């Protein structure tokens, strides 16, 4: 049976370090890291994520600012808010929760965020730094950064000689994850919906990362014996076995059967998810330290 990778515990450890760093900043410089989270519309899953982020920011001792805008918010109104947050020295990190309602264009909003405050790592400046191998001077997208910490704990910082397969090629996760694995010397395959014979590609993977948004897609016979599986999927499915109308969260990996063959695996929930929130806190405290010209804490 596979080792279960406890992302919840690792995230708690990380947020402890972040809270400490925030306390030091407050006592030495009188500054609290400020995180502004913007959400537009009524998507219940997005509200749940955003509430968790705001709650954790408070727990870390941050100045946590949540902007909940109505569904009918215009592009101009949203961009004006981001511009205002860009100009506010009390705000060190800005996150605009995605997806936005259909009438809004996410890309110009994302690119409007000042790179120094882009705690999501989605601006071309920060994404470009990751692509060019500069992992030190920008801000790295939270979910891939969190997944890399879990991999570093297991395999060390140098993944030389290991084959990594990432399924999914989004800007938010798949692309930066592939690049971070490459920077750590893994041999990387970025697979996606058009990949031919995905199961056999996955069977080559010492590290298999799934981020497709399809419940239970990765099956046991896709898994190389002893592989490390990182499941980034968060899918809500009906769970009548829990009672009428109940739902539960599952990943992109058929967890039970794959755990029989893998060497290590992240559960859903309790794997990558908590690491994403912890890395958001880490990015925010880093942004606050940099804004004061202080050497940043390491995680
Ligand atoms: N929606 C789902 N995950 C994320 C994330 O990491 N950042 C943002 N901004 N939106 C998301």
mmCIF file with all atom_site columns, C-alpha atoms in Angstrom, residues 14 33 64 77 88 112-113 121 135 142 148 155 205 216 219 240 244 261 269 274 280 282 285 288:
data_model
loop_
_atom_site.group_PDB
_atom_site.id
_atom_site.type_symbol
_atom_site.label_atom_id
_atom_site.label_alt_id
_atom_site.label_comp_id
_atom_site.label_asym_id
_atom_site.label_entity_id
_atom_site.label_seq_id
_atom_site.pdbx_PDB_ins_code
_atom_site.Cartn_x
_atom_site.Cartn_y
_atom_site.Cartn_z
_atom_site.occupancy
_atom_site.B_iso_or_equiv
_atom_site.pdbx_formal_charge
_atom_site.auth_seq_id
_atom_site.auth_comp_id
_atom_site.auth_asym_id
_atom_site.auth_atom_id
_atom_site.pdbx_PDB_model_num
ATOM 1  C CA . UNK A 1 14  ? 3.991   25.789 6.573   1.00 0.00 ? 14  UNK A CA 1
ATOM 2  C CA . UNK A 1 33  ? 0.877   41.502 5.467   1.00 0.00 ? 33  UNK A CA 1
ATOM 3  C CA . UNK A 1 64  ? -7.394  39.989 5.357   1.00 0.00 ? 64  UNK A CA 1
ATOM 4  C CA . UNK A 1 77  ? -15.768 48.085 -12.198 1.00 0.00 ? 77  UNK A CA 1
ATOM 5  C CA . UNK A 1 88  ? -2.811  50.690 -1.889  1.00 0.00 ? 88  UNK A CA 1
ATOM 6  C CA . UNK A 1 112 ? -3.581  44.176 -14.490 1.00 0.00 ? 112 UNK A CA 1
ATOM 7  C CA . UNK A 1 113 ? -2.367  42.950 -11.091 1.00 0.00 ? 113 UNK A CA 1
ATOM 8  C CA . UNK A 1 121 ? 1.678   33.900 -10.043 1.00 0.00 ? 121 UNK A CA 1
ATOM 9  C CA . UNK A 1 135 ? 12.238  30.713 -9.275  1.00 0.00 ? 135 UNK A CA 1
ATOM 10 C CA . UNK A 1 142 ? 0.326   28.415 -5.407  1.00 0.00 ? 142 UNK A CA 1
ATOM 11 C CA . UNK A 1 148 ? 6.520   20.734 -5.412  1.00 0.00 ? 148 UNK A CA 1
ATOM 12 C CA . UNK A 1 155 ? 12.255  12.819 -3.258  1.00 0.00 ? 155 UNK A CA 1
ATOM 13 C CA . UNK A 1 205 ? 5.784   8.125  -14.778 1.00 0.00 ? 205 UNK A CA 1
ATOM 14 C CA . UNK A 1 216 ? -11.547 8.937  -10.999 1.00 0.00 ? 216 UNK A CA 1
ATOM 15 C CA . UNK A 1 219 ? -6.900  4.054  -13.069 1.00 0.00 ? 219 UNK A CA 1
ATOM 16 C CA . UNK A 1 240 ? -26.244 9.120  -1.873  1.00 0.00 ? 240 UNK A CA 1
ATOM 17 C CA . UNK A 1 244 ? -30.135 12.035 0.430   1.00 0.00 ? 244 UNK A CA 1
ATOM 18 C CA . UNK A 1 261 ? 0.060   0.147  -6.806  1.00 0.00 ? 261 UNK A CA 1
ATOM 19 C CA . UNK A 1 269 ? -9.430  16.144 0.311   1.00 0.00 ? 269 UNK A CA 1
ATOM 20 C CA . UNK A 1 274 ? -4.443  22.643 1.861   1.00 0.00 ? 274 UNK A CA 1
ATOM 21 C CA . UNK A 1 280 ? -0.962  31.669 -0.933  1.00 0.00 ? 280 UNK A CA 1
ATOM 22 C CA . UNK A 1 282 ? 3.592   32.135 1.933   1.00 0.00 ? 282 UNK A CA 1
ATOM 23 C CA . UNK A 1 285 ? 4.255   37.182 3.402   1.00 0.00 ? 285 UNK A CA 1
ATOM 24 C CA . UNK A 1 288 ? 5.174   41.958 2.202   1.00 0.00 ? 288 UNK A CA 1
#
